[in-house]
Each structure stands twice: as C-alpha cells, then as structure tokens.
Short mmCIF file of C-alpha atoms and ligand atoms in Angstrom, two decimals:
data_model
loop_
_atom_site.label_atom_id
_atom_site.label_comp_id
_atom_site.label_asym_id
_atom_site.label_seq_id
_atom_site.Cartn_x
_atom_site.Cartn_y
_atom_site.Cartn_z
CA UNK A 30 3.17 -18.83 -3.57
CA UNK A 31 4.71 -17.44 0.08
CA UNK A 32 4.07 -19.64 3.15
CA UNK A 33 5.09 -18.78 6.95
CA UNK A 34 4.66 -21.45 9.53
CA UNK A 35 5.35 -20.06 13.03
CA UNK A 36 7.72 -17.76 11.65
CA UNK A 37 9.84 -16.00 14.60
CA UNK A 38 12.89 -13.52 14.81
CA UNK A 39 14.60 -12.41 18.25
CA UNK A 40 16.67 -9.47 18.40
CA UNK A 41 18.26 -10.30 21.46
CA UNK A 42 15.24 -9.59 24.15
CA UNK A 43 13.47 -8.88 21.93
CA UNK A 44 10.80 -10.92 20.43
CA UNK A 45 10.21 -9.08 16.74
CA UNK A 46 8.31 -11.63 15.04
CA UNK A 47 6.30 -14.05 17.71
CA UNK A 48 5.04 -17.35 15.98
CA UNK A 49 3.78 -15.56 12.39
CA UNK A 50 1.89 -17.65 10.39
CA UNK A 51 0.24 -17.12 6.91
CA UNK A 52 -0.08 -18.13 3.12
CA UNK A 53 0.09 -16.15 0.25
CA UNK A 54 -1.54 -17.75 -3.24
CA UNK A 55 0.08 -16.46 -6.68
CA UNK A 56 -1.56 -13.71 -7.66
CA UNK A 57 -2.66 -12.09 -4.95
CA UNK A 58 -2.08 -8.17 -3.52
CA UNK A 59 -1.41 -8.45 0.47
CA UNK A 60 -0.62 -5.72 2.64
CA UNK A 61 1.38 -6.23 5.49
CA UNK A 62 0.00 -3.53 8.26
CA UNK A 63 1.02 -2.31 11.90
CA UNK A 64 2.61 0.54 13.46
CA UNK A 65 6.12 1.11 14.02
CA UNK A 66 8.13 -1.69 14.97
CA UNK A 67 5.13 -4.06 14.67
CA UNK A 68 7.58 -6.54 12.13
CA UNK A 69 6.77 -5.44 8.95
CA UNK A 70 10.47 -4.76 7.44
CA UNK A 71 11.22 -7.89 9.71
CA UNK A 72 8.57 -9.90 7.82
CA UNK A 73 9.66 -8.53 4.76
CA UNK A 74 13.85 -9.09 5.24
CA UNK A 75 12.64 -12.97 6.17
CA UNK A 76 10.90 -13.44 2.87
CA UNK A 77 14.27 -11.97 0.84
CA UNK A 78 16.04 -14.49 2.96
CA UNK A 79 18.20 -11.29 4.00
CA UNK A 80 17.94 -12.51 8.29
CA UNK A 81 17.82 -15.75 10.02
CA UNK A 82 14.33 -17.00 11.45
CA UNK A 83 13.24 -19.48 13.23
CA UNK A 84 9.62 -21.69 12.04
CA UNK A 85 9.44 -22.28 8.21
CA UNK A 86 8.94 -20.06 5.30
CA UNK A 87 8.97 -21.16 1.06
CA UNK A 88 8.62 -19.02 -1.55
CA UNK A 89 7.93 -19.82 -4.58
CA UNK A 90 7.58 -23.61 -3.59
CA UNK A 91 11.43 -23.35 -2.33
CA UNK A 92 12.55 -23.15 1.08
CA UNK A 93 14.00 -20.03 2.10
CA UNK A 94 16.49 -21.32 4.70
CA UNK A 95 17.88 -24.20 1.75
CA UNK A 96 17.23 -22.38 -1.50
CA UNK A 97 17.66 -18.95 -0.64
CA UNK A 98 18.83 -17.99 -3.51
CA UNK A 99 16.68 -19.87 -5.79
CA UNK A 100 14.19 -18.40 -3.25
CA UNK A 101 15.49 -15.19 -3.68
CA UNK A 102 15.18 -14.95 -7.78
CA UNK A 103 11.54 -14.99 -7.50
CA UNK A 104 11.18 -11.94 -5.98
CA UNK A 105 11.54 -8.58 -7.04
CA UNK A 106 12.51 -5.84 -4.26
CA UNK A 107 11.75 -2.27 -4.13
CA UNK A 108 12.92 -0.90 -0.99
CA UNK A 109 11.54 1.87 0.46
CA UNK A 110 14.18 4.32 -0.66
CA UNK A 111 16.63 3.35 -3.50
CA UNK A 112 19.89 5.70 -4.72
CA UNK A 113 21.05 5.56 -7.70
CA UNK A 114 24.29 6.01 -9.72
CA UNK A 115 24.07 9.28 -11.58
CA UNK A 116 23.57 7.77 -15.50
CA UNK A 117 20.48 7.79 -17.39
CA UNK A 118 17.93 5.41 -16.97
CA UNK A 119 19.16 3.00 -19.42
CA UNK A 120 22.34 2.97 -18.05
CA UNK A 121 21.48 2.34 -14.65
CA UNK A 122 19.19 -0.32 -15.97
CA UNK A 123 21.66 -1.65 -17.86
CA UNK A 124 23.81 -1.63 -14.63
CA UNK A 125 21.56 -3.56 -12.65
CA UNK A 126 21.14 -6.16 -15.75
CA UNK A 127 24.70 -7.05 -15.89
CA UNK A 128 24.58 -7.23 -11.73
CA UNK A 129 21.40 -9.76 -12.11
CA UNK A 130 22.66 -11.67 -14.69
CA UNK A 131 19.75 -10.86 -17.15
CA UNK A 132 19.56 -10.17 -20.69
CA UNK A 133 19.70 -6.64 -21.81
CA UNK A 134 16.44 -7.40 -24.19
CA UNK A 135 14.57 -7.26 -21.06
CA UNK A 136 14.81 -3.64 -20.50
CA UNK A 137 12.75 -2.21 -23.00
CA UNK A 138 9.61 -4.33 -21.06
CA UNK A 139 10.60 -3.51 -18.01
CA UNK A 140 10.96 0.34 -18.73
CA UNK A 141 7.13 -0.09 -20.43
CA UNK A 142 5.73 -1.36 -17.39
CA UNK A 143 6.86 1.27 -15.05
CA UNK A 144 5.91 4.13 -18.24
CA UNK A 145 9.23 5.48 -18.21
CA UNK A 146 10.09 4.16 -21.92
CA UNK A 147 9.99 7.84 -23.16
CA UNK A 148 12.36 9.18 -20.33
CA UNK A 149 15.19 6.80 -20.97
CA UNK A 150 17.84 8.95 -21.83
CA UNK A 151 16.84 11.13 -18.79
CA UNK A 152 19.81 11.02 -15.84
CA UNK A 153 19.24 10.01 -12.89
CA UNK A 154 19.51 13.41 -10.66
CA UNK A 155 16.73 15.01 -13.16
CA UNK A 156 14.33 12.39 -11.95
CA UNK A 157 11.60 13.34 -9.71
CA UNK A 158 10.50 11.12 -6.63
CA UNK A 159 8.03 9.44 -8.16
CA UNK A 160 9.88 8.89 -11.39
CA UNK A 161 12.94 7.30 -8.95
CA UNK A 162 10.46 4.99 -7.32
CA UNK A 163 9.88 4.26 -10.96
CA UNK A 164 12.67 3.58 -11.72
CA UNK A 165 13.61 1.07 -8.79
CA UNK A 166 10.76 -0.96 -10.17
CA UNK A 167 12.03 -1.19 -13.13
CA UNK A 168 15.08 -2.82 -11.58
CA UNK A 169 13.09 -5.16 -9.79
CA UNK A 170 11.14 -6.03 -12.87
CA UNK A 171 14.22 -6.84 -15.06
CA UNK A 172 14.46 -10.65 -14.28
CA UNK A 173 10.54 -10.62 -14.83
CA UNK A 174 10.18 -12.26 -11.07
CA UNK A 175 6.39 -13.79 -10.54
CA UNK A 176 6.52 -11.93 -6.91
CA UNK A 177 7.05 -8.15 -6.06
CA UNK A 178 7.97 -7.03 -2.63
CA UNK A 179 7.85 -3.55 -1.46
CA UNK A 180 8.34 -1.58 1.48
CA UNK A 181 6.20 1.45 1.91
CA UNK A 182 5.99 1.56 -2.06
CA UNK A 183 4.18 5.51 -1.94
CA UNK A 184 5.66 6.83 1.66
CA UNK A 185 7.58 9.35 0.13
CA UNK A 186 5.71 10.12 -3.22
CA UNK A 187 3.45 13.13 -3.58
CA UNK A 188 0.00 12.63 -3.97
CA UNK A 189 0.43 12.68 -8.57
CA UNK A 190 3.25 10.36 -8.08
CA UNK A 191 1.43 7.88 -5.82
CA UNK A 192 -1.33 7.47 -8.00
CA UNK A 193 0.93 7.18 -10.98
CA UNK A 194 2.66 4.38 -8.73
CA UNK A 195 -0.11 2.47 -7.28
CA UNK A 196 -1.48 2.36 -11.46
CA UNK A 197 1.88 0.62 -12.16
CA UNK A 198 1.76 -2.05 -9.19
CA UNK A 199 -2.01 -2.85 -9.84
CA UNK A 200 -1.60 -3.27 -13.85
CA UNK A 201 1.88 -5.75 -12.78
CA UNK A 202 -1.08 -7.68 -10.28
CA UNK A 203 -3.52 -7.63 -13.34
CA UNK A 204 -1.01 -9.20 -15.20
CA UNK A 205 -0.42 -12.12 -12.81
CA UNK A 206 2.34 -10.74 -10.08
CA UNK A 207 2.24 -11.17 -6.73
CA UNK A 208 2.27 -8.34 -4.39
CA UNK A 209 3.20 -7.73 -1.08
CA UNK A 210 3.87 -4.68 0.37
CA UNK A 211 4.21 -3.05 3.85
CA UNK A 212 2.18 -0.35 4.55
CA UNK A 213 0.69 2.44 7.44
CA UNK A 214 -1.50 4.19 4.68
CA UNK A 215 -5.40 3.10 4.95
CA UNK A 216 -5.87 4.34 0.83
CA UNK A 217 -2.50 2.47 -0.38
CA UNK A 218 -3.71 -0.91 1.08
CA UNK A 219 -7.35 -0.09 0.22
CA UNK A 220 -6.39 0.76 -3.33
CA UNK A 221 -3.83 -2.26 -3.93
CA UNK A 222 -4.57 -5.12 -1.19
CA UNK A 223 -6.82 -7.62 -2.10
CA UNK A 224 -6.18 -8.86 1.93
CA UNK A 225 -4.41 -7.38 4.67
CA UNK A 226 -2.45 -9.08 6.89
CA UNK A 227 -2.14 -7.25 10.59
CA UNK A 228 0.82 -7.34 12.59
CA UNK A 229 0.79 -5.78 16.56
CA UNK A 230 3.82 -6.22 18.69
CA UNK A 231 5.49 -9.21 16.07
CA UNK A 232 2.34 -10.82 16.53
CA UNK A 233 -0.07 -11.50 13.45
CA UNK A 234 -3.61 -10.15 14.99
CA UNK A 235 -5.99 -9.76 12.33
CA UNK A 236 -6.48 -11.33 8.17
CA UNK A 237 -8.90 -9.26 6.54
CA UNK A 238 -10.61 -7.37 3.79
CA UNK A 239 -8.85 -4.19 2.40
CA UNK A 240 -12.49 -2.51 2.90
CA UNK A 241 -13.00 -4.45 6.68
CA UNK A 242 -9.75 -2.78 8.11
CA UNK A 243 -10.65 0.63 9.07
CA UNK A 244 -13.80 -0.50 11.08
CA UNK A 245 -11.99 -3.22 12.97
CA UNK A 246 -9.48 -0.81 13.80
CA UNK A 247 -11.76 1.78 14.67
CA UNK A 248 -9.90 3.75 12.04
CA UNK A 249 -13.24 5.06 11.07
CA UNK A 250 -14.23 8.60 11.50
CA UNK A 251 -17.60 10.58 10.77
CA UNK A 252 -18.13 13.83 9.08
CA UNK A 253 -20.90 15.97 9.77
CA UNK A 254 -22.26 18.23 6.79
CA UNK A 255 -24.99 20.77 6.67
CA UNK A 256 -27.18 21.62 2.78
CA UNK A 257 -29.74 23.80 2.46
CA UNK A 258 -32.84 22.30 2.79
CA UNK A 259 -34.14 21.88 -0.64
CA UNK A 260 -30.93 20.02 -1.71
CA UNK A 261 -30.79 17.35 1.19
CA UNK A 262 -32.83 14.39 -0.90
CA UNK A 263 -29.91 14.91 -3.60
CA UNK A 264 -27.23 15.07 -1.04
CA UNK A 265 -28.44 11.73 0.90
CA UNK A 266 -28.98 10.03 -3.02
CA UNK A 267 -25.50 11.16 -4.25
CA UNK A 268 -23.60 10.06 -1.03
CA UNK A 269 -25.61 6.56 -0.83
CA UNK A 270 -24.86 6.26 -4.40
CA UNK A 271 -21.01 6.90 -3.58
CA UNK A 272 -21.21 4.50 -0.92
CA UNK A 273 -20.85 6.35 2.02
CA UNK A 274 -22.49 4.81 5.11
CA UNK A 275 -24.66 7.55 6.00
CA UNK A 276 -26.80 8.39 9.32
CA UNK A 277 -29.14 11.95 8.60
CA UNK A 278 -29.47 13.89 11.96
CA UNK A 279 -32.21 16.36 11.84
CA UNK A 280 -30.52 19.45 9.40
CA UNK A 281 -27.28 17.44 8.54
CA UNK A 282 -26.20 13.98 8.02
CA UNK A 283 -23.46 12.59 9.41
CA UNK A 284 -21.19 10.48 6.81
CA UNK A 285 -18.33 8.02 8.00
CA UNK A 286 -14.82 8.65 6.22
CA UNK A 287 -11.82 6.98 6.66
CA UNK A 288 -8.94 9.15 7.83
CA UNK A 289 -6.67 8.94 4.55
CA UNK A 290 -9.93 10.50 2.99
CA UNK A 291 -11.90 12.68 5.03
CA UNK A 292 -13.23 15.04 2.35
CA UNK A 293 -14.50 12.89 0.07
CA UNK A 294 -17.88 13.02 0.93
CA UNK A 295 -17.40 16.53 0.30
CA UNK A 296 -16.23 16.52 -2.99
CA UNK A 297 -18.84 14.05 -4.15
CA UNK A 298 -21.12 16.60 -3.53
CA UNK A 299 -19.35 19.69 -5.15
CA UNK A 300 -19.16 17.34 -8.19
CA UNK A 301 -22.88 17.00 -7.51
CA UNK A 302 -23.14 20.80 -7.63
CA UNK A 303 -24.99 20.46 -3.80
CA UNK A 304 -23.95 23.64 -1.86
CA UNK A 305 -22.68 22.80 1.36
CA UNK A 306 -23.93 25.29 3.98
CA UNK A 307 -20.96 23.71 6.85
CA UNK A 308 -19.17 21.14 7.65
CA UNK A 309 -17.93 19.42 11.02
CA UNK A 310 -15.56 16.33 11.95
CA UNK A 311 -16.30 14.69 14.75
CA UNK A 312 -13.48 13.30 17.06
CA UNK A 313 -13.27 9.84 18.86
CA UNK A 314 -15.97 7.12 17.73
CA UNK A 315 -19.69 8.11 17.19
CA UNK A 316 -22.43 6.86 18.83
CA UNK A 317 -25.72 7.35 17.83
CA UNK A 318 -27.81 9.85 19.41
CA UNK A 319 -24.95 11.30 20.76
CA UNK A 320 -25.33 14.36 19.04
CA UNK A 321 -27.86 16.46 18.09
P1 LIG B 13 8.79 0.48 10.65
O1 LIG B 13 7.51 0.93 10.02
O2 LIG B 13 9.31 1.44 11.66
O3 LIG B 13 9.84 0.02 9.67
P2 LIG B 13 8.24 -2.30 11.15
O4 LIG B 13 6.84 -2.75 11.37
O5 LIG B 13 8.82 -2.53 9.81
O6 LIG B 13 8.39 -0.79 11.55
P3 LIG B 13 10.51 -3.75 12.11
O7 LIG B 13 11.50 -2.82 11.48
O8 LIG B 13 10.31 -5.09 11.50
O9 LIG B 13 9.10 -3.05 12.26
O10 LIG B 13 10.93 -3.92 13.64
C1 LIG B 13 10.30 -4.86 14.52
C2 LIG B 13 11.02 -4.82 15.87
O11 LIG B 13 12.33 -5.35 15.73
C3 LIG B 13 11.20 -3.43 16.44
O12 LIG B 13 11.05 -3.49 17.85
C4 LIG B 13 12.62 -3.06 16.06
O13 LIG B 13 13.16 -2.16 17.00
C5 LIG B 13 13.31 -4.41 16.12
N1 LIG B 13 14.44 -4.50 15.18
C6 LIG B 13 14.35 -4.43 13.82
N2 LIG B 13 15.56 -4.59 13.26
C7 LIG B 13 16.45 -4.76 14.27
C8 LIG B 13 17.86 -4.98 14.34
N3 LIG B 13 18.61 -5.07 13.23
N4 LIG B 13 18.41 -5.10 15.57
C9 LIG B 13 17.66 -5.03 16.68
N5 LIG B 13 16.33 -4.83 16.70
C10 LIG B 13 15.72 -4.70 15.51
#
C-alpha cells in the first residue's frame, strides 16, 4: 500500500530524513516513533506529497512525485490540530464536501464512523477536544480514502476522549483502512500499531512489535509492591494472569510497567480486592539482585 525506497529530505544542513526505507501492506496500523525532530511530520508531509524528497515513495500503487494527486486522494489526513469554521457539524462537513469534490450522501457514513451522527446540529465552538478531533476525521473520511494518516491523533485529548478516539481509528482498521500515525505515546502505539516503525536522527533504527518497543528502548520500568502475607499467592496469580512479567523478592514482588502505565499492576489488584500494604518505583533499569 505505502512504499519508501531511500527516502531523504535536506533542510539545508540539515539531513531530516537520511536514506528511509520501508513498506506498508493495506491494512495494516503502523506507528511512526522518535523524539522530537526525529522525521516523523517529515515522513508524514512526504507521504501527502506536501515536500520534495529525494529516493522513491508510491502510495497506493502511484508514485508520489508523478501522481501526487492521484497519490494524494488515497489518503485521508488528520493533522494534529485542525480549526474549524464556526457552523455545525453538518455544515462544516458539508464545507469540506464541496472543497473535496465528494457527494454530500457520504456524510451521514462518515459522521457514523466517528459517532458524532447524534451531535450534528451541534456548532462547532460547543465541541469539546475530543469531539473536534472527531470531527476532523470525519473530514478525512468523507472521500472514503483506503489510507488514514495522522499526526499525534490523541496528543491533545484527555484521557475519555483518547479512548473514545483510539475506538474510532481501530474499528476504521477493522474495517480494512490503513493506518499510520506518528506518535511519542508508548499506550497509543501499543493500543493501535500492529508495527512500529523507529525513527532517530532522520534515520529509520528499529521495525518492531507494538509489545517489543518498550524493552528495546529500555522504556521499561519496574514497580515494587508489598501484600500482606496471606494474600501474596493471589497477588503473584492475578498479576501473572494479567500478564505482568513478574520477579517476587522476599516480602514484595517487583512487577515491570511501562511508563504510559505505571499503576496498572496496582489496579489489577484492587480489582482483585488484594490490599496493598506499599508500593515503590524503582528508577533507572533493574537488575536482579540489586535490591533487597
Ligand atoms: P515533532 O514531534 O517535534 O513534530 P518530528 O519527528 O515530527 O518532530 P520533524 O518535524 O519531521 O520531526 O523534523 C525533523 C527535522 O527537520 C528537525 O530537525 C526539524 O528541525 C527539521 N525541519 C522540519 N521542518 C523543517 C522546515 N520546514 N525547515 C527547516 N527544518 C525543518
């Protein structure tokens, strides 16, 4: 569906996509991950043929450099902030409609998809952040594209509107859409990549599992918790059970979390109904028989 051979960009000196190479089949939910400035936006202004590059890149089966804007059609773009007119939400979709060229008879789908079918006739500035995020995938989804590209989809959602969000995107994947997203947040890509691509420094460093990235990062941390004695068989069953990779140290066990989710291990356990007597992080990575 998306393929980058040796994909570059220079912005003057610098180099902010070195040589980036990967494919992308239809279907498939691929986070794009790196720190600040790593090339993510870069990656993602390439694929909407918005920048010159140098090395090759198709989507869709089209060139991006000759078709772009056959290119362009099959991909639907929620940026990472979006403002709006302010009309309701039919009228802006009917807005964008008449901008994309697409029959009105599409909006009705589109406003299903993102659940905002019973908020139509809301306007625009009564929206909350989560319904405007909505809302801009609506717009993307009007000319039903087969790929969806988004930029930080939940960086500015609270945490009701993110999961509301990330249901949206993973029912659209379900349904046969492409995704690809950019993303710093270890539970967005491990809720909605099936991959992850890594870029450092323009440079693409690492293709892996959603659930492999935290421990080749070393974005891994572990929580310590103390329970009363006659409750630490449960505890150890109903973490294990959770899947927590688990090491017991004489009176506690130490449980490794990822940093987007540190408590979870402790509210397995108060859904358990185990007490917990105390609990501990414990910085930098852990070693074992490093602590007693
Ligand atoms: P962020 O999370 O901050 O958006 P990113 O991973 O998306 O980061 P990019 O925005 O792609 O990174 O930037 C990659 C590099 O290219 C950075 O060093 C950035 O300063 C540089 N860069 C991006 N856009 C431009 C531009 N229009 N002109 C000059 N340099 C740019």
């Amino acid at each position: 569906m998306i393929t980058a051979t040796n994909l570059s960009k220079r912005y003057g000196n610098n180099l902010a996509l070195d040589q980036v190479s990967f494919t992308i089949q239809a279907g498939e939910s691929v986070a794009l991950w790196g720190a600040n400035g790593a090339g993510k936006t870069t990656t993602l202004r390439c694929l909407l043929g918005l920048q010159g590059f140098d090395g090759d890149l198709s989507v869709n089966g089209l060139d991006v450099r000759r078709s772009s804007k056959a290119a362009r059609a099959a991909i639907g773009y929620v940026p990472q902030e979006t403002v709006f007119y302010d009309m309701t939400i039919t009228e802006t979709l009917h807005f964008y409609a008449r901008l994309k060229k697409v029959s009105a008879d599409r909006i009705p789908a589109a406003l299903e998809q993102v659940q905002l079918t019973g908020h139509a006739a809301k306007r625009v500035s009564m929206l909350s952040g989560g319904m405007k995020q909505r809302l801009a995938l609506a717009v993307a989804l009007l000319a039903d594209p087969p790929i969806l590209v988004l930029d930080e989809p939940t960086a500015n959602l609270d945490v009701k509107a993110q999961r509301d969000f990330i249901h949206a995107i993973q029912t659209l994947n379900q349904s046969g859409k492409t995704i690809v997203f950019s993303s710093h947040r270890l539970d967005e890509v491990v809720a909605l990549a099936s991959r992850v691509l890594v870029l450092t420094d323009g440079r693409l460093t690492l293709d892996c599992q959603p659930n492999e990235l935290a421990h080749k990062l070393g974005l891994h941390r572990w929580l310590r918790i103390w329970v009363p004695a006659q409750h630490r068989d449960d505890s150890l069953r109903v973490l294990n059970e959770q899947g927590f990779v688990l090491m017991p140290n004489g009176h506690s066990v130490y449980v490794q979390v990822n940093l987007g989710a540190k408590i979870a291990p402790l509210r397995s356990l108060e859904l358990a109904r185990i007490p917990v007597e105390d609990f501990d992080f414990v910085d930098g990575d852990f070693v074992e028989g490093s602590h007693d």
